[in-house]
Coordinates of C-alpha atoms and ligand atoms in Angstrom, one line a residue:
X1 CA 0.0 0.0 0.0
X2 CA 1.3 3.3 -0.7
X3 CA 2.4 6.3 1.4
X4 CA 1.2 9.9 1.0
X5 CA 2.6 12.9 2.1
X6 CA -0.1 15.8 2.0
X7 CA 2.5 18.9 1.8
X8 CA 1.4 22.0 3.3
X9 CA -2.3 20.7 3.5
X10 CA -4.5 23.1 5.4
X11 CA -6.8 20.9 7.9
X12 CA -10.0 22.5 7.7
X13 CA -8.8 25.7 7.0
X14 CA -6.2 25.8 9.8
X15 CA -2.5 26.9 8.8
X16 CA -0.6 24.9 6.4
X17 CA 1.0 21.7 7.9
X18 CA 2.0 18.2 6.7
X19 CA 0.0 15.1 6.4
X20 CA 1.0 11.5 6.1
X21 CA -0.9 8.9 5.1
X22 CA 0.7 5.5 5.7
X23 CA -1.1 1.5 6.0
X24 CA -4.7 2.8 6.0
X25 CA -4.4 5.6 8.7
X26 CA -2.9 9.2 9.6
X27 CA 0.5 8.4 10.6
X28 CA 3.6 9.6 12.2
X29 CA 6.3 11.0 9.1
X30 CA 7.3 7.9 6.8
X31 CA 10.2 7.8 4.8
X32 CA 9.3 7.4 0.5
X33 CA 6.1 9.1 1.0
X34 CA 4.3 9.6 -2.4
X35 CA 4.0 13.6 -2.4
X36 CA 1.2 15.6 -2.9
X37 CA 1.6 19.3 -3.3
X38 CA -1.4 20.4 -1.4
X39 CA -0.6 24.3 -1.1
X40 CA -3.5 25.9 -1.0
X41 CA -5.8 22.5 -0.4
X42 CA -8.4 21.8 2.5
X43 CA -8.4 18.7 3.5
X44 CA -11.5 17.1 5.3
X45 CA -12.8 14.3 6.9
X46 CA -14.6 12.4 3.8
X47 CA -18.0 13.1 3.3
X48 CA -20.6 10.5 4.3
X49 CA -24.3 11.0 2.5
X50 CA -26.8 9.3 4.3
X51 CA -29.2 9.2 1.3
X52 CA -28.4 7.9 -2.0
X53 CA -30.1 6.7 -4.6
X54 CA -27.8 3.8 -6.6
X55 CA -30.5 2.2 -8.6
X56 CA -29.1 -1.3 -8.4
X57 CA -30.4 -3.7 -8.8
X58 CA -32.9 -3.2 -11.1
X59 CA -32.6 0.3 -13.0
X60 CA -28.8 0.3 -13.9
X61 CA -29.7 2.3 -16.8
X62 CA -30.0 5.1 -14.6
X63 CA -27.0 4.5 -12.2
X64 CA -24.8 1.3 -10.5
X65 CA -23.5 1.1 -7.4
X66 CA -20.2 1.3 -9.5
X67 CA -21.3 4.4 -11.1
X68 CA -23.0 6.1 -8.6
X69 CA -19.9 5.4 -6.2
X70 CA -17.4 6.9 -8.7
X71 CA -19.9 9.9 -8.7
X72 CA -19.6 9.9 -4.5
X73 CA -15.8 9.0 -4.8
X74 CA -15.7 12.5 -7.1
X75 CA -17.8 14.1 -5.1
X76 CA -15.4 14.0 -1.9
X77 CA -17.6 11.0 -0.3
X78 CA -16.1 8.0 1.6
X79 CA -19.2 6.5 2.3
X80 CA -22.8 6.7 0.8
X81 CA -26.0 4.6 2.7
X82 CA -28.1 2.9 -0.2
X83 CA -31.5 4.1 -0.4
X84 CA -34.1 1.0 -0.6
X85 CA -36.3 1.8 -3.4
X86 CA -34.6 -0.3 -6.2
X87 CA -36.0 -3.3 -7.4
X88 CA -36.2 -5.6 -6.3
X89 CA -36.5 -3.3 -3.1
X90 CA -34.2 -3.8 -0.5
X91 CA -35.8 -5.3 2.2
X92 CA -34.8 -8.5 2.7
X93 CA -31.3 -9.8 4.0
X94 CA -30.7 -11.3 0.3
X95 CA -31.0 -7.9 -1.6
X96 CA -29.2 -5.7 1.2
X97 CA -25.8 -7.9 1.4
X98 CA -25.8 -8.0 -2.9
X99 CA -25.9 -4.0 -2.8
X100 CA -22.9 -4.3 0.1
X101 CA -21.3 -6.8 -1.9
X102 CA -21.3 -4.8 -5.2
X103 CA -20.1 -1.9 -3.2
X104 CA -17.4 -3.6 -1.9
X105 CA -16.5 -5.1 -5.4
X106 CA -16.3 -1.2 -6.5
X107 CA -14.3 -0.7 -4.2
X108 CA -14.6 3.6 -4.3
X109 CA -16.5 4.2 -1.2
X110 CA -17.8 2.6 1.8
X111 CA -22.0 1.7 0.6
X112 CA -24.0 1.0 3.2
X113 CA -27.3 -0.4 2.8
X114 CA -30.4 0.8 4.2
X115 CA -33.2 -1.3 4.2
X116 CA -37.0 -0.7 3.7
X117 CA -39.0 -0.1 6.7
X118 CA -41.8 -2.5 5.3
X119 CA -42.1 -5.5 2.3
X120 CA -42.8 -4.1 -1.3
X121 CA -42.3 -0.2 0.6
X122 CA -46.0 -0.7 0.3
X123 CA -46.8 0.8 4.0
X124 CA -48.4 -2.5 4.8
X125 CA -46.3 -5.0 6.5
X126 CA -42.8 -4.8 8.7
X127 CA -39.8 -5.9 6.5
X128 CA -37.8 -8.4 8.1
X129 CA -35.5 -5.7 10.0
X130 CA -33.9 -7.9 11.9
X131 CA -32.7 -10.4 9.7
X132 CA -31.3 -7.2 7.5
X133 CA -28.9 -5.9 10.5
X134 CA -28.1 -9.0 11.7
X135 CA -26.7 -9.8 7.8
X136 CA -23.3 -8.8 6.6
X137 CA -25.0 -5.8 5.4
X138 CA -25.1 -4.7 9.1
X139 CA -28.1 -2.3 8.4
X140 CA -29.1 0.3 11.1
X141 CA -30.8 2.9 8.5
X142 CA -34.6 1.7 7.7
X143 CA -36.4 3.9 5.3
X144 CA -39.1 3.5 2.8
X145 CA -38.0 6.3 1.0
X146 CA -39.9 7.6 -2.0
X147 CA -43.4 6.7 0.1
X148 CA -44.1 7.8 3.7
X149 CA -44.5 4.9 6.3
X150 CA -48.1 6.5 6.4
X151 CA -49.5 4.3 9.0
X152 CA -49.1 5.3 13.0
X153 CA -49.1 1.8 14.0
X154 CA -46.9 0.2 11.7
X155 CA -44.4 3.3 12.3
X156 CA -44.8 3.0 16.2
X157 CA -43.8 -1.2 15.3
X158 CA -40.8 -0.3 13.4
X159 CA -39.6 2.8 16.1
X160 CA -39.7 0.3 18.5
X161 CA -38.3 -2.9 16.9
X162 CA -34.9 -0.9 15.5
X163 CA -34.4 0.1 19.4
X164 CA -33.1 -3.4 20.5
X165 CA -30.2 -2.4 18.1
X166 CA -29.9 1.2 18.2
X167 CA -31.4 1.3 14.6
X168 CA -32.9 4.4 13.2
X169 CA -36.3 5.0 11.1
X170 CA -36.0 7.7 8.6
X171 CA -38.8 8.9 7.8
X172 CA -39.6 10.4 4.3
X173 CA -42.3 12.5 5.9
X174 CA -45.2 12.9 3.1
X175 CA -49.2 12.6 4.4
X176 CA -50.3 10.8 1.0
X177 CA -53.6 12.1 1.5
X178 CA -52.5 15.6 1.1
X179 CA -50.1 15.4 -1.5
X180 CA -52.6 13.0 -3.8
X181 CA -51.5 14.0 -8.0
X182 CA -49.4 16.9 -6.2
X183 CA -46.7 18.3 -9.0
X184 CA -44.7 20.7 -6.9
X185 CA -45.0 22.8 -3.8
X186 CA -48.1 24.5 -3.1
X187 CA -48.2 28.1 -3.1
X188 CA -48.5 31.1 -5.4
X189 CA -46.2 29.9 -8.1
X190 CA -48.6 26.6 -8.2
X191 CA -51.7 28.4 -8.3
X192 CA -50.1 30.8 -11.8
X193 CA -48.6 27.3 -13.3
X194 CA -52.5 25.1 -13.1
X195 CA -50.2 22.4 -11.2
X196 CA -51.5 20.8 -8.4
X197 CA -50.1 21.8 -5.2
X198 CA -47.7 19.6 -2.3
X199 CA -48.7 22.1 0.8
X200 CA -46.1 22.6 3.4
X201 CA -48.1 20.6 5.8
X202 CA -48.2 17.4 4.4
X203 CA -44.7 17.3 5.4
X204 CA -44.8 18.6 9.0
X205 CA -48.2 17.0 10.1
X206 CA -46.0 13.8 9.5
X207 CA -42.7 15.0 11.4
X208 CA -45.0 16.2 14.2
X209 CA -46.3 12.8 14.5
X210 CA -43.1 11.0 14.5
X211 CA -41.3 13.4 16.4
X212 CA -44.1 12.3 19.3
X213 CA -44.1 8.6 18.4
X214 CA -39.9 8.6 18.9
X215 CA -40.7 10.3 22.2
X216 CA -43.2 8.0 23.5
X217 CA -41.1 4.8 22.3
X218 CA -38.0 6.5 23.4
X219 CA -36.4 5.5 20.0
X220 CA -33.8 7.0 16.9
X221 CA -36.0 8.8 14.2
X222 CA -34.3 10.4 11.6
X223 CA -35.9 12.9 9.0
X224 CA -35.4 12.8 5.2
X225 CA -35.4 16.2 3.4
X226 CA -36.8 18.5 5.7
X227 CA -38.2 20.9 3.2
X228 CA -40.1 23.9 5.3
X229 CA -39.7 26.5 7.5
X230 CA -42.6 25.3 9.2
X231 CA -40.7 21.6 9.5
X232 CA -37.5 23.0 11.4
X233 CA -40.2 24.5 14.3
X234 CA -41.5 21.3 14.9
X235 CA -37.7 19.8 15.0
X236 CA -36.7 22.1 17.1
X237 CA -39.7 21.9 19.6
X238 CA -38.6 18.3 19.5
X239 CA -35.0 18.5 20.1
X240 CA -35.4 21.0 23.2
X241 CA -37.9 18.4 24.6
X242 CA -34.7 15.7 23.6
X243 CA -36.7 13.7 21.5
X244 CA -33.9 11.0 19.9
X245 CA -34.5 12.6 16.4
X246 CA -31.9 14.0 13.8
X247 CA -32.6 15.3 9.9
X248 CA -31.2 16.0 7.2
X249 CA -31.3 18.6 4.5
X250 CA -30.5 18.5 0.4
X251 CA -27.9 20.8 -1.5
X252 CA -30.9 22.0 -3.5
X253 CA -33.4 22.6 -0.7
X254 CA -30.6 24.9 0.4
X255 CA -30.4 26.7 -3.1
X256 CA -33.3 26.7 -5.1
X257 CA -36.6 28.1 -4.6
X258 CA -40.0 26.8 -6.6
X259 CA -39.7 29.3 -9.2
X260 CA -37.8 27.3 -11.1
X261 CA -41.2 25.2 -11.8
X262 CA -41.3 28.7 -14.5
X263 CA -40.5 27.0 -17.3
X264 CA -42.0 23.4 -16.8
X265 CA -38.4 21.8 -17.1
X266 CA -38.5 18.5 -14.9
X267 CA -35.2 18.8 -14.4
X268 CA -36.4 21.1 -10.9
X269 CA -38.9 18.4 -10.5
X270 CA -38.4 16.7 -7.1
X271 CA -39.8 15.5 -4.5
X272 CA -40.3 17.0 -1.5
X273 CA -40.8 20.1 -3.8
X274 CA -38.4 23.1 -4.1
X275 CA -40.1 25.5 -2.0
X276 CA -40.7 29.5 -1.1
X277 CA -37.3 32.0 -0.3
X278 CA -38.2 32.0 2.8
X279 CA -38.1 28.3 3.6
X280 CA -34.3 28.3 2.2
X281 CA -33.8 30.6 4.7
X282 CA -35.2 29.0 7.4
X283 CA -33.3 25.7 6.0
X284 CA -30.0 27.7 5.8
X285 CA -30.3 28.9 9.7
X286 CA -31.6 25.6 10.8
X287 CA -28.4 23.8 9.2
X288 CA -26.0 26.6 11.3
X289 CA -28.1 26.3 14.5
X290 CA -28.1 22.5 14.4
X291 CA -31.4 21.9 14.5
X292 CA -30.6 19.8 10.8
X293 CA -27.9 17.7 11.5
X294 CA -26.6 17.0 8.4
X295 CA -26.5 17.4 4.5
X296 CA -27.8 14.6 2.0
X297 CA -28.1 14.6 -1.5
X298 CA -30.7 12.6 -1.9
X299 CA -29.0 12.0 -5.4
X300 CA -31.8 10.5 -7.5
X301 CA -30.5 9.5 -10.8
X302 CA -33.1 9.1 -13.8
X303 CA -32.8 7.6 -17.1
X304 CA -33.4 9.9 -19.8
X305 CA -36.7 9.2 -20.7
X306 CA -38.2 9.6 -17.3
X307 CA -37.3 12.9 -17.3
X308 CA -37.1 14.6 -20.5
X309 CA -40.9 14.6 -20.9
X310 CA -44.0 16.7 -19.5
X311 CA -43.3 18.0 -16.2
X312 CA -46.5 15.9 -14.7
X313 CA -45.2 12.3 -16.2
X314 CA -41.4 13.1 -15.0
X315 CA -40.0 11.1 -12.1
X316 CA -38.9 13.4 -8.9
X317 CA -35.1 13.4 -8.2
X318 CA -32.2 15.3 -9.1
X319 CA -28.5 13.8 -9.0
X320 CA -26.2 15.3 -6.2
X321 CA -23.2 13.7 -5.0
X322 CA -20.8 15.2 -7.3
X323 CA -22.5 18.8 -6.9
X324 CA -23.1 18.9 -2.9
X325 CA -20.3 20.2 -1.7
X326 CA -19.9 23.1 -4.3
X327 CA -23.1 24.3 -3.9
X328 CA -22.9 23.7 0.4
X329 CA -19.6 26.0 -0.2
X330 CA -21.3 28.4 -2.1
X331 CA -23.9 28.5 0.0
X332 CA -22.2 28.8 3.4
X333 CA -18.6 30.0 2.0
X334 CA -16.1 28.5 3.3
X335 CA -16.8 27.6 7.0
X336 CA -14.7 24.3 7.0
X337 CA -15.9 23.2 10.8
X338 CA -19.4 23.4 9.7
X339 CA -19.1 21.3 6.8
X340 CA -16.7 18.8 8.3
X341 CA -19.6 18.4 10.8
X342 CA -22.7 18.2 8.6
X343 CA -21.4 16.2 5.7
X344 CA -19.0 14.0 7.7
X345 CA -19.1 13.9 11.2
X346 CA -22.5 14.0 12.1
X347 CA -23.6 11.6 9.1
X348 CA -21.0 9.4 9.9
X349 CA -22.6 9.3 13.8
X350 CA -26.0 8.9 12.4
X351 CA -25.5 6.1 10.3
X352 CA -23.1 4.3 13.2
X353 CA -19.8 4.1 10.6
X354 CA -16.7 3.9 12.8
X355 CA -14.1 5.0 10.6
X356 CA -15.8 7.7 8.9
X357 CA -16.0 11.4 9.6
X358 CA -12.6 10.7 11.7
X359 CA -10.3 13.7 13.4
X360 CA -7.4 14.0 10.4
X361 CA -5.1 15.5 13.7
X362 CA -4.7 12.5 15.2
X363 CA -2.1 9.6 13.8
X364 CA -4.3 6.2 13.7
X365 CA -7.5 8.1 12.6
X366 CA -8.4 5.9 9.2
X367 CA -7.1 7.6 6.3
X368 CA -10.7 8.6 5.4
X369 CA -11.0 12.3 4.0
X370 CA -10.7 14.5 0.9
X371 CA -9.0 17.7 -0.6
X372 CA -10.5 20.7 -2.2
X373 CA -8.8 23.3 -4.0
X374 CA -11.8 25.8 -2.5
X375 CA -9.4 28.6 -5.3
X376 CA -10.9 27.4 -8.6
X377 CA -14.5 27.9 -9.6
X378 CA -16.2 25.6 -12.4
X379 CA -18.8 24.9 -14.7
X380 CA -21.2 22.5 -14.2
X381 CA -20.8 20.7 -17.3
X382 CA -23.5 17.6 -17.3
X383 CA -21.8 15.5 -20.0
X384 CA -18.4 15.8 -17.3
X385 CA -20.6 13.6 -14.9
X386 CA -19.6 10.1 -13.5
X387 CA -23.5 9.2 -13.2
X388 CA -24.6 7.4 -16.2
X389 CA -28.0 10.1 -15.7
X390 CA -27.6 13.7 -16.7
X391 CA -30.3 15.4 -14.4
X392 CA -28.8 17.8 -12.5
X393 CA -30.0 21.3 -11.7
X394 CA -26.7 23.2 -11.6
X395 CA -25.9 22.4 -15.8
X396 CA -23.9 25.8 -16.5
X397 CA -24.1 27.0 -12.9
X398 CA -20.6 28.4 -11.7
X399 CA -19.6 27.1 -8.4
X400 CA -16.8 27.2 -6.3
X401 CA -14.5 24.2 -4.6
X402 CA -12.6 21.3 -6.8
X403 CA -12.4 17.7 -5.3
X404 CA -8.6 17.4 -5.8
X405 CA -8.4 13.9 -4.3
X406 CA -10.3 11.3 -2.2
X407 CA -8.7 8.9 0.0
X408 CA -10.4 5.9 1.7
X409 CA -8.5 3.8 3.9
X410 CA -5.8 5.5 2.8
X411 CA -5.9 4.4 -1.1
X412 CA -6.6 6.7 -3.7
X413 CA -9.9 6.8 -5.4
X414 CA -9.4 10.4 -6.3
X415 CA -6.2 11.7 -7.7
X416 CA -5.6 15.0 -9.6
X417 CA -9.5 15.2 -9.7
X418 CA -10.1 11.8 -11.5
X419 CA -11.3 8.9 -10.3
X420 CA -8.5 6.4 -9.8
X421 CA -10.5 2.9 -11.7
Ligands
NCD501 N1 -36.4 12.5 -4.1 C1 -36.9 12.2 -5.2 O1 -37.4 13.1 -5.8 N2 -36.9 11.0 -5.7 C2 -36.5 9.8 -5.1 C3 -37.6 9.2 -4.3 C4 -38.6 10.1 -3.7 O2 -38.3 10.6 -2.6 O3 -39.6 10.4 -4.3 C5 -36.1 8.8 -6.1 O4 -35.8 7.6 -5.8 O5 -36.0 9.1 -7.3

């Protein structure tokens, strides 16, 4: 295994020092160290998503777990969780060890499954949770993602049946009844467009609920892409009660507003919906008060032809791992602490991966982290993409930061800002 020697690297944005990287760990100086010039790079912990979409098995037309883990590997990610909805979905001990498998077989990041909450993700019956984190998948995340786990009682079940293992439930919060033929997010822009509305409170009638089912079960609830101002006032009601619940927020929840509905291009078709200014705002302060622990891309790759048709047959989703941390920079600037913390440390805790979102002070810390040259700015170019889909948001957006390198366990997957196999 080789030895690196990160010279002049700038630990998140603290003066310029020198970084070894030696037998899968931050090490004490090594002689014939492999040297990087990292003037003027930041390096951080590697980024851990806690909800990606990798499409295998079943729609690897639209992304694999090797693709979409070259896309994370770019992106600055050591570690992505593997949403459930593929197909067949992900909730039996069979389907969650192939995706592990065929993660491990890529070899670019650490994937970790998640499995569905309940068989089919049809809201009806309890998966066989268990049996999924007792496999070699080790699964703690549970999530029916793409449909809400709907019913109180069989959310109540699964709340307390992950507790014997410290497992979570993340909840993609989403009252069915009141998002029923729903296009985007309800509101004025809506109302001018003739599409039908996704109100606000179809997402924080559900959080409100869950928040008080974790409470009363005293077990982990995690929330999927908190959309809404009125979504981060229920959270934090929660967490000042200490309620055992954490949530996430999307790149593009941070960025774009529903106005981009304007021009009926499903490309800014997604679901939750992009919503109103001032729920980016309240998203934006909610992420620096800690309220939302972390940042997820939600990266939702789709094959051409379920996107590049009318907006109301499109499939929601928008690609993100290799975007997120450009458009958190631009967002934030560069506040290196706050984005070590929500797109490594805290998902890293979250999702229980030892290893991950590790202090790079510290010789014997796994070698798990990336560098950005935050200097360059660059053109979102979609053809440039490791995804095999194309829909992302940002095509000729200028944003700031450049994934230099990625390093996981020490080995290269990243090098000169291209992926290393
Ligand atoms: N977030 C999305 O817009 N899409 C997700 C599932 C979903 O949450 O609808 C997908 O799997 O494509």
């Amino acid at each position: 295994m080789m030895a690196y020697l990160l010279k002049g690297v700038s630990i998140l944005g603290a003066a310029p020092t020198d970084l070894y990287i030696n037998d899968g760990v931050i090490s004490a100086p090594v002689p014939d160290a492999e040297v990087i010039d990292a003037a003027g790079l930041v390096a951080l912990p590697g980024l851990v998503d806690v909800h990606t979409h990798l499409r295998e098995p079943g729609r690897e037309d639209a992304e694999t777990v090797e693709t979409g883990s070259r896309a994370a590997a770019l992106g600055g990610y050591t570690a992505v969780c593997a949403m459930a909805n593929t197909s067949p979905v992900a909730d039996t001990a069979g389907v969650v060890e192939q995706v592990w498998r065929l993660g491990r077989e890529a070899g670019l990041v650490d994937v970790q499954p998640i499995g569905a909450v309940t068989v089919g993700l049809a809201g009806k019956q309890m998966a066989e949770l268990g049996a999924m984190a007792s496999s070699a998948a080790d699964v703690r995340i549970f999530s029916d993602d793409g449909f809400c786990v709907a019913d109180p009682k069989l959310m109540r079940r699964a709340l307390e049946y992950v507790k014997a293992f410290d497992g979570v439930i993340a909840q993609h919060a989403e009252e069915p009844r009141l998002t029923e033929g729903a296009q985007m997010h309800e509101g004025e822009v809506s109302t001018r467009l003739g599409l039908t509305g996704w109100p606000a409170v179809a997402e924080e009638a559900i959080i409100a609920r869950d928040v008080l089912l974790a409470e009363h079960v005293g077990s982990r609830l995690h929330v999927c892409h908190v959309s809404t101002a009125g979504s981060v006032e229920v959270l934090r009601q929660a967490k000042a009660r200490g309620v055992r619940v954490t949530a996430e927020v999307t790149p593009h929840h941070l960025l774009l507003t529903d106005e981009r509905a304007e021009g009926y291009d499903p490309v800014f078709k997604v679901n939750p919906p992009l919503r109103t200014r001032s729920d980016v705002e309240a998203l934006r302060q909610a992420l620096l008060d800690g309220v939302i622990d972390v940042v997820a891309t939600d990266h939702a790759p789709h094959a051409v032809q379920d996107k590049e048709c009318e907006w109301s047959y499109a499939r929601p989703g928008m690609l993100g791992l290799e975007t997120a941390l450009p458009i958190v920079l631009s967002v934030f600037g560069p506040k290196w602490d706050l984005i070590a913390d929500r797109m490594s440390i805290a998902p890293a805790r979250i999702a229980g991966l030892d290893g991950h979102g590790g202090d790079l002070t510290k010789a014997g810390t796994p070698a798990n982290l990336t560098l950005v040259d935050p200097s360059v700015q660059r053109v979102v170019d979609p053809a440039e993409l490791a995804s095999i889909s194309r829909n992302t948001p940002y095509a000729g957006m200028t944003l700031p930061g450049r994934i230099v390198a990625t390093f996981l366990r020490g080995e290269a997957t990243v090098l000169d800002g291209k992926a290393v196999k």
